[in-house]
Short mmCIF file of the C-alpha atoms (twelve columns), coordinates in Angstrom:
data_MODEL
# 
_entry.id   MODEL 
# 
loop_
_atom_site.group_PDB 
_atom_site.id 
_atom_site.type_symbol 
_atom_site.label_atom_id 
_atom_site.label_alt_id 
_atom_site.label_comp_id 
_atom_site.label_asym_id 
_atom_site.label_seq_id 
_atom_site.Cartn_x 
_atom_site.Cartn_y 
_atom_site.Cartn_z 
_atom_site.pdbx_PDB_model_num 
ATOM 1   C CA . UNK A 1   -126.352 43.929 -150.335 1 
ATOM 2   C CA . UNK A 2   -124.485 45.457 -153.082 1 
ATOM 3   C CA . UNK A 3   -121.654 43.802 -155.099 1 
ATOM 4   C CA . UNK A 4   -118.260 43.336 -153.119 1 
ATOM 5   C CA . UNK A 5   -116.331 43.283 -156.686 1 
ATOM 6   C CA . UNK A 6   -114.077 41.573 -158.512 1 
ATOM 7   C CA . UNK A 7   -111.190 41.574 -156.254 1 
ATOM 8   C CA . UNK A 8   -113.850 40.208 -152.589 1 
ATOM 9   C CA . UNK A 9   -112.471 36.818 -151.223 1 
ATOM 10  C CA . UNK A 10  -114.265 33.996 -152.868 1 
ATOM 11  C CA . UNK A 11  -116.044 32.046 -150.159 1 
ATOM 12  C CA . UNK A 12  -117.972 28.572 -149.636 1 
ATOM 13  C CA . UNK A 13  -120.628 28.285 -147.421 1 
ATOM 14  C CA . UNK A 14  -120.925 24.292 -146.031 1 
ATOM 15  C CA . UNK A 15  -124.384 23.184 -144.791 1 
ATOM 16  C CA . UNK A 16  -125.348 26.781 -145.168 1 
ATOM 17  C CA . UNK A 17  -128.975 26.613 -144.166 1 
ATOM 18  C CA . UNK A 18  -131.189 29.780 -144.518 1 
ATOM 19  C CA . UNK A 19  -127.756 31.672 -145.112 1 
ATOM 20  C CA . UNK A 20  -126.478 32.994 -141.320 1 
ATOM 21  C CA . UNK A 21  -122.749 32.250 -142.501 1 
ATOM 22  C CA . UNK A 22  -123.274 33.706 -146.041 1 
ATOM 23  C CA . UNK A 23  -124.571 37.286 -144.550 1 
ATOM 24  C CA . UNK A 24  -121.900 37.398 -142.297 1 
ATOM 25  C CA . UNK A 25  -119.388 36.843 -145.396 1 
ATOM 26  C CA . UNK A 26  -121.400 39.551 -147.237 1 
ATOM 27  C CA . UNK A 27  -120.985 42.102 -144.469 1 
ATOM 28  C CA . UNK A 28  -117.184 41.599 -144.304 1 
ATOM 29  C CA . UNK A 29  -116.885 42.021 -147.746 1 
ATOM 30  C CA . UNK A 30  -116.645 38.906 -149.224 1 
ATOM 31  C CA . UNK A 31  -118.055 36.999 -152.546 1 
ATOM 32  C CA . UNK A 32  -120.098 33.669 -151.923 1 
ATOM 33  C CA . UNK A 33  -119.293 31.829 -155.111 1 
ATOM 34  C CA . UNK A 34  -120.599 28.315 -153.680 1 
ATOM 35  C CA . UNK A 35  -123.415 27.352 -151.159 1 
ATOM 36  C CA . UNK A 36  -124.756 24.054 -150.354 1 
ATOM 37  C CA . UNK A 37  -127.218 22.497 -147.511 1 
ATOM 38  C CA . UNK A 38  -128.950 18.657 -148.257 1 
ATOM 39  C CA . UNK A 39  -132.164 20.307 -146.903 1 
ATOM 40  C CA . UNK A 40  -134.036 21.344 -149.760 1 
ATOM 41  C CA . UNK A 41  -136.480 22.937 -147.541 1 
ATOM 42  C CA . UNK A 42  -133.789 25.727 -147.298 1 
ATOM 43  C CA . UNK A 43  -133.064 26.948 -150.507 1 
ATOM 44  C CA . UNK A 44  -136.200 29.124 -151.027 1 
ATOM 45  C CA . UNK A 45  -135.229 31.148 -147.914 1 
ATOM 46  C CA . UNK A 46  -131.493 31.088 -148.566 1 
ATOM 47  C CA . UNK A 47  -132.394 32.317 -152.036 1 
ATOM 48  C CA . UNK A 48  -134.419 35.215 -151.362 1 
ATOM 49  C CA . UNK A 49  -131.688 36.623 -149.111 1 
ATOM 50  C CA . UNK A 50  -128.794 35.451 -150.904 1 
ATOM 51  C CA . UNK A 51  -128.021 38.666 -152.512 1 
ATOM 52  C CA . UNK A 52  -125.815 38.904 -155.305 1 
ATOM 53  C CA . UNK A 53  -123.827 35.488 -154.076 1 
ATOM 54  C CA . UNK A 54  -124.636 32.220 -155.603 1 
ATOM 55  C CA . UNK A 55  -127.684 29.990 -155.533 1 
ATOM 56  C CA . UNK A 56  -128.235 27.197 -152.972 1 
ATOM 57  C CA . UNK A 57  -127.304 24.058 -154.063 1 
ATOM 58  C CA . UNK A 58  -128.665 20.717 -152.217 1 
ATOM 59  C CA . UNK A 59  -125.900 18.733 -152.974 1 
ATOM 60  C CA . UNK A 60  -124.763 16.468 -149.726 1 
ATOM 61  C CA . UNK A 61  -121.414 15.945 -147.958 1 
ATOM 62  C CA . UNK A 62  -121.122 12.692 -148.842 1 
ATOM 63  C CA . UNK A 63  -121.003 12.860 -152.739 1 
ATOM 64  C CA . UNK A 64  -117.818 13.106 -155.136 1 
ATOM 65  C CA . UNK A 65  -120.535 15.734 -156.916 1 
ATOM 66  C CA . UNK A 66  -120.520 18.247 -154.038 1 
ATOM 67  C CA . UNK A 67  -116.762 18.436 -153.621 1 
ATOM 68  C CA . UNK A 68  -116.229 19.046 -157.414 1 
ATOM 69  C CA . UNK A 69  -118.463 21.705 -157.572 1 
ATOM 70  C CA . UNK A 70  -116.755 23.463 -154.474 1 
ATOM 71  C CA . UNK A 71  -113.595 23.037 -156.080 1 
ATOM 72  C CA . UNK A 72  -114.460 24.371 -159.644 1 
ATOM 73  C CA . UNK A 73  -116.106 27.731 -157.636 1 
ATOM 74  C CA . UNK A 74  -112.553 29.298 -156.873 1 
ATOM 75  C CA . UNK A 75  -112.952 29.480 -153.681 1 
ATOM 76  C CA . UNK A 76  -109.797 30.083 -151.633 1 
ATOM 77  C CA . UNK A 77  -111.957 30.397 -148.401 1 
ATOM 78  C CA . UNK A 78  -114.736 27.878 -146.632 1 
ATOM 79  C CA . UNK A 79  -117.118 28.614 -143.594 1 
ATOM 80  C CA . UNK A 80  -119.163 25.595 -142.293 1 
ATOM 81  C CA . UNK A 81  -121.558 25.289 -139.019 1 
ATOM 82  C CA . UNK A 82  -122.393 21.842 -139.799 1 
ATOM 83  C CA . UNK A 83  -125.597 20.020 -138.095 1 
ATOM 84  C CA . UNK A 84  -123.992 19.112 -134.196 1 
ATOM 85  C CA . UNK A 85  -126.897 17.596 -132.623 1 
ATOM 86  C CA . UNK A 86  -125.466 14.305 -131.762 1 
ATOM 87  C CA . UNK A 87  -122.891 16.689 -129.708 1 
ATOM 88  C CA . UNK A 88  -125.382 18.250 -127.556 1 
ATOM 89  C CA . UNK A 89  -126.872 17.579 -124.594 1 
ATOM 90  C CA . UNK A 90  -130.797 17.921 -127.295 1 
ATOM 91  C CA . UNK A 91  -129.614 14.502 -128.524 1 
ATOM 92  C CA . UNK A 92  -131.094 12.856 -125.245 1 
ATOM 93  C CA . UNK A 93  -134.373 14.096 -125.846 1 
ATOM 94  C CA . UNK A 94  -134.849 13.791 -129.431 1 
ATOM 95  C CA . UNK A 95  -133.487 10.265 -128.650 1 
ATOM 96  C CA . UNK A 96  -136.268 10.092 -126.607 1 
ATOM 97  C CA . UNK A 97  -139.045 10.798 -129.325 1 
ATOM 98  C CA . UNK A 98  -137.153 8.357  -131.758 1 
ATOM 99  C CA . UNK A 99  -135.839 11.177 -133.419 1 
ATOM 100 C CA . UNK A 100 -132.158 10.768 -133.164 1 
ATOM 101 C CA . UNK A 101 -129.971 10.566 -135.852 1 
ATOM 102 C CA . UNK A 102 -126.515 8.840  -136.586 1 
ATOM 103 C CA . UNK A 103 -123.901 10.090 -138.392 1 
ATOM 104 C CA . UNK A 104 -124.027 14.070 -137.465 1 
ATOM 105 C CA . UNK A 105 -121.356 13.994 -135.072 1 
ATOM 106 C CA . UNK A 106 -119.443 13.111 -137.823 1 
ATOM 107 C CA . UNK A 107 -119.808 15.324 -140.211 1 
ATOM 108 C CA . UNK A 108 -116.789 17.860 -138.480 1 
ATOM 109 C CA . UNK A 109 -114.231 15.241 -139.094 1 
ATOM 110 C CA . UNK A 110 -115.359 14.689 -141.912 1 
ATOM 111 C CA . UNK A 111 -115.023 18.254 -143.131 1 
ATOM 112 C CA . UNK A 112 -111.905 19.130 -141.457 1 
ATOM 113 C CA . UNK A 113 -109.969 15.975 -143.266 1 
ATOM 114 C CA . UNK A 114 -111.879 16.693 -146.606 1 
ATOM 115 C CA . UNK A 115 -111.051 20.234 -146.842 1 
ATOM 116 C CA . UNK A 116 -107.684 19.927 -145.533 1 
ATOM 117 C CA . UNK A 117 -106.998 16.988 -147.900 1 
ATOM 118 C CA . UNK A 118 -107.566 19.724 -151.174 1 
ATOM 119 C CA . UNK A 119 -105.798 22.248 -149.057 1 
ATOM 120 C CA . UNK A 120 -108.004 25.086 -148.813 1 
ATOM 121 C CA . UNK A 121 -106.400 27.708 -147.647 1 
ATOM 122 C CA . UNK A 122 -108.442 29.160 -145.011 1 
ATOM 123 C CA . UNK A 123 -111.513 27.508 -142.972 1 
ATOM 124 C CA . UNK A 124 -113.899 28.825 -140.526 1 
ATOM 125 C CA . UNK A 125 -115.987 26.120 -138.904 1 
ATOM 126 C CA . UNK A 126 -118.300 26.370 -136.020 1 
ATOM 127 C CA . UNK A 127 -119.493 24.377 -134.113 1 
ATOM 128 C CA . UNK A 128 -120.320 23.517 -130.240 1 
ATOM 129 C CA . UNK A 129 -117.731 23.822 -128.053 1 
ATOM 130 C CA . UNK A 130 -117.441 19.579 -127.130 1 
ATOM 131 C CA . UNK A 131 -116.340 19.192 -130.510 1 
ATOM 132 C CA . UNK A 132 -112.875 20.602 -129.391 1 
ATOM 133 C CA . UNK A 133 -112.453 17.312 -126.707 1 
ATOM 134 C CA . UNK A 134 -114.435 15.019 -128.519 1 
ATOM 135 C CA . UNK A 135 -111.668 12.223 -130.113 1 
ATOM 136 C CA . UNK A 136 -113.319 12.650 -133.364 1 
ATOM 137 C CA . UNK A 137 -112.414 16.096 -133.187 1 
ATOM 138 C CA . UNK A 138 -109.557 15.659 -131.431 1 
ATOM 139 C CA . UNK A 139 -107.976 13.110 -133.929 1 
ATOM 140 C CA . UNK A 140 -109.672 15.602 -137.143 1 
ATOM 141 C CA . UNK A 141 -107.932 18.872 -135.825 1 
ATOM 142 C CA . UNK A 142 -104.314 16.676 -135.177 1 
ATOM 143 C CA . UNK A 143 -104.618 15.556 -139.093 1 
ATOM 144 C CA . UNK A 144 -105.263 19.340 -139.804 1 
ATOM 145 C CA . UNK A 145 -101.880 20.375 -138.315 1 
ATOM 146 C CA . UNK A 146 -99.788  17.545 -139.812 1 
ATOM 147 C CA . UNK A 147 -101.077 18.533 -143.278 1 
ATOM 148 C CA . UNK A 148 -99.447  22.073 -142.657 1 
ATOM 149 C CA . UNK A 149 -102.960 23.960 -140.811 1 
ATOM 150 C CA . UNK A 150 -102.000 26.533 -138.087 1 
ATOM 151 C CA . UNK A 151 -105.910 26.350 -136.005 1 
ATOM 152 C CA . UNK A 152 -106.991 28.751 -133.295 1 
ATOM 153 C CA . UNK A 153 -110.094 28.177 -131.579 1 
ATOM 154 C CA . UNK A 154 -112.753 31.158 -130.441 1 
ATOM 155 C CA . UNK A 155 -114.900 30.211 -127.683 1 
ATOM 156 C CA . UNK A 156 -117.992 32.345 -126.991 1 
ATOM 157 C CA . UNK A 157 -121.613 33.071 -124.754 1 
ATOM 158 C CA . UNK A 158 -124.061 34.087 -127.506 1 
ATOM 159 C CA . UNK A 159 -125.627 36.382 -125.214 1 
ATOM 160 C CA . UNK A 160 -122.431 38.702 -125.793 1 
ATOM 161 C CA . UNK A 161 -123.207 39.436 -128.827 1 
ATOM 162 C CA . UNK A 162 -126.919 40.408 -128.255 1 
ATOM 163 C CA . UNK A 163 -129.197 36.728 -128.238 1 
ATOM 164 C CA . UNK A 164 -131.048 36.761 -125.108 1 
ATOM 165 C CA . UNK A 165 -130.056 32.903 -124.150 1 
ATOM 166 C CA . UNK A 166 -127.103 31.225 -123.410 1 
ATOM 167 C CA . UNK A 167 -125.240 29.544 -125.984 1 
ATOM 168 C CA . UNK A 168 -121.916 28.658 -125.789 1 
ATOM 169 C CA . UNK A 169 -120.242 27.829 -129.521 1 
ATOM 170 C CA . UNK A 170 -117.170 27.547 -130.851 1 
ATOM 171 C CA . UNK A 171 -115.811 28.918 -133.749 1 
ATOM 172 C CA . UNK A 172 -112.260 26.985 -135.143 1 
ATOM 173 C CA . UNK A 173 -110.082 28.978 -137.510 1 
ATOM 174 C CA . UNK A 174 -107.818 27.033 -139.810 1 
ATOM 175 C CA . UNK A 175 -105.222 28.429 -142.208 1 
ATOM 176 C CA . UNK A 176 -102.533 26.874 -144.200 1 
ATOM 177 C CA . UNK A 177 -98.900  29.713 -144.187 1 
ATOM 178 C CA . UNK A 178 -96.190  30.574 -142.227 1 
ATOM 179 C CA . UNK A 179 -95.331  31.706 -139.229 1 
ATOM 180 C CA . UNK A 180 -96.706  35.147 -140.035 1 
ATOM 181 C CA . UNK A 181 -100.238 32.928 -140.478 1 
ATOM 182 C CA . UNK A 182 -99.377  31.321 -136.897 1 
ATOM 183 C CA . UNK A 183 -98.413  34.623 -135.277 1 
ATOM 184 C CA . UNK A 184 -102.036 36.379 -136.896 1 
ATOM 185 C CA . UNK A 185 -104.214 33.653 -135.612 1 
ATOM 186 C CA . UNK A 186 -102.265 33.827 -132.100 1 
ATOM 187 C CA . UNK A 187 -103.488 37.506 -131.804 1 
ATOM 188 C CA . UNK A 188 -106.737 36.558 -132.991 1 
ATOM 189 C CA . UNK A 189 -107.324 34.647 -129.982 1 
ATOM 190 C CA . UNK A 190 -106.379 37.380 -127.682 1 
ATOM 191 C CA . UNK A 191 -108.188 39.910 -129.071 1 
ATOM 192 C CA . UNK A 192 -111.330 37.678 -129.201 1 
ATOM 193 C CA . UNK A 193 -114.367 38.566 -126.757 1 
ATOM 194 C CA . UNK A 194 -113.919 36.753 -123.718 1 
ATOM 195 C CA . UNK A 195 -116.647 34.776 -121.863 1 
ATOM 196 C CA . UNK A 196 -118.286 37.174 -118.646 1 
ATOM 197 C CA . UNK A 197 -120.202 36.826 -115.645 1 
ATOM 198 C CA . UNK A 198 -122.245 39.742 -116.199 1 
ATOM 199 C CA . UNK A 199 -123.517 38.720 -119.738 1 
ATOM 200 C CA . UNK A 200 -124.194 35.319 -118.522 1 
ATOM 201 C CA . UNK A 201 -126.109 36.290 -115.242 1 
ATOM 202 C CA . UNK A 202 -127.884 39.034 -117.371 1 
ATOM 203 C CA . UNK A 203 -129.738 36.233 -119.841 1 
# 
């Protein structure tokens, strides 16, 4: 993809993997200045399709270095679909084969009170859609609000959007503003695809 310019939105992309989040960000227009996943294994994929946005960097969540580099990027914009495994009904069977690991369930909360705490001004996190009643979650996405966040949450089927299974994710917008902020992310949500019996049957 070509160069958005000078003036594209400067954008993050959390646990980024092979770069899903980044292209999407590309196609709307947008600059990634900062990407990060722990999995090195990654970064050779992420950087051949990377484009003109940044490298991959395999920092982790859970070092003062990572955060420090997202802040000196100048980005005013962060999209995350963070590793949810421990959220999903596949946690049973890796479980099974010894393969279950702690600690990814909490890397939402994690991110919502991190990147609310340095008050980034817009965040796009997805994410499935138990998240939203999880308490972790629930108790994450309350702090959000009380430090000034306006959220609206997207619920979809994959197989709207073309995949031939059924998915269901959820995507969780959260902007810091006013109540022209509020009223934007309010129409969001009702312009939004909805969930249909027809795609869902059709899979």
């Amino acid at each position: 993809m070509g160069d958005p310019g000078p003036d594209a939105v400067k954008v993050t992309d959390l646990c980024a993997g092979i770069g899903g989040f980044s292209r999407a960000v590309q196609m709307a227009g947008g600059r990634v200045v900062y990407a990060m996943d722990r999995n090195a294994a990654a970064k050779p994929v992420y950087d051949a399709n990377r484009g003109v946005g940044a490298e991959l960097s395999t920092r982790d969540l859970y070092t003062s270095e990572m955060w420090e580099e997202l802040a000196a990027s100048g980005a005013g914009m962060v999209v995350t679909g963070p590793p949810c495994t421990e959220s999903t009904s596949a946690r049973l069977v890796r479980a099974d084969k010894g393969e279950r690991r702690e600690g990814r369930a909490a890397l939402t909360p994690l991110l919502v009170h991190q990147l609310t705490q340095m008050q980034m001004p817009l965040v796009v996190l997805e994410n499935v859609v138990s998240i939203e009643s999880m308490t972790r979650g629930q108790e994450a996405f309350a702090l959000a609000r009380e430090r000034g966040y306006h959220i609206c949450f997207l619920r979809l089927y994959a197989s709207d959007f073309g995949p031939p299974y059924q998915r269901r994710r959820l995507f969780v917008v959260m902007a810091r503003g006013g109540t022209e902020v509020r009223d934007a992310l309010a129409q969001m949500s009702l312009q939004f695809p909805q969930w249909t019996a027809a795609s869902r049957s059709a899979v």
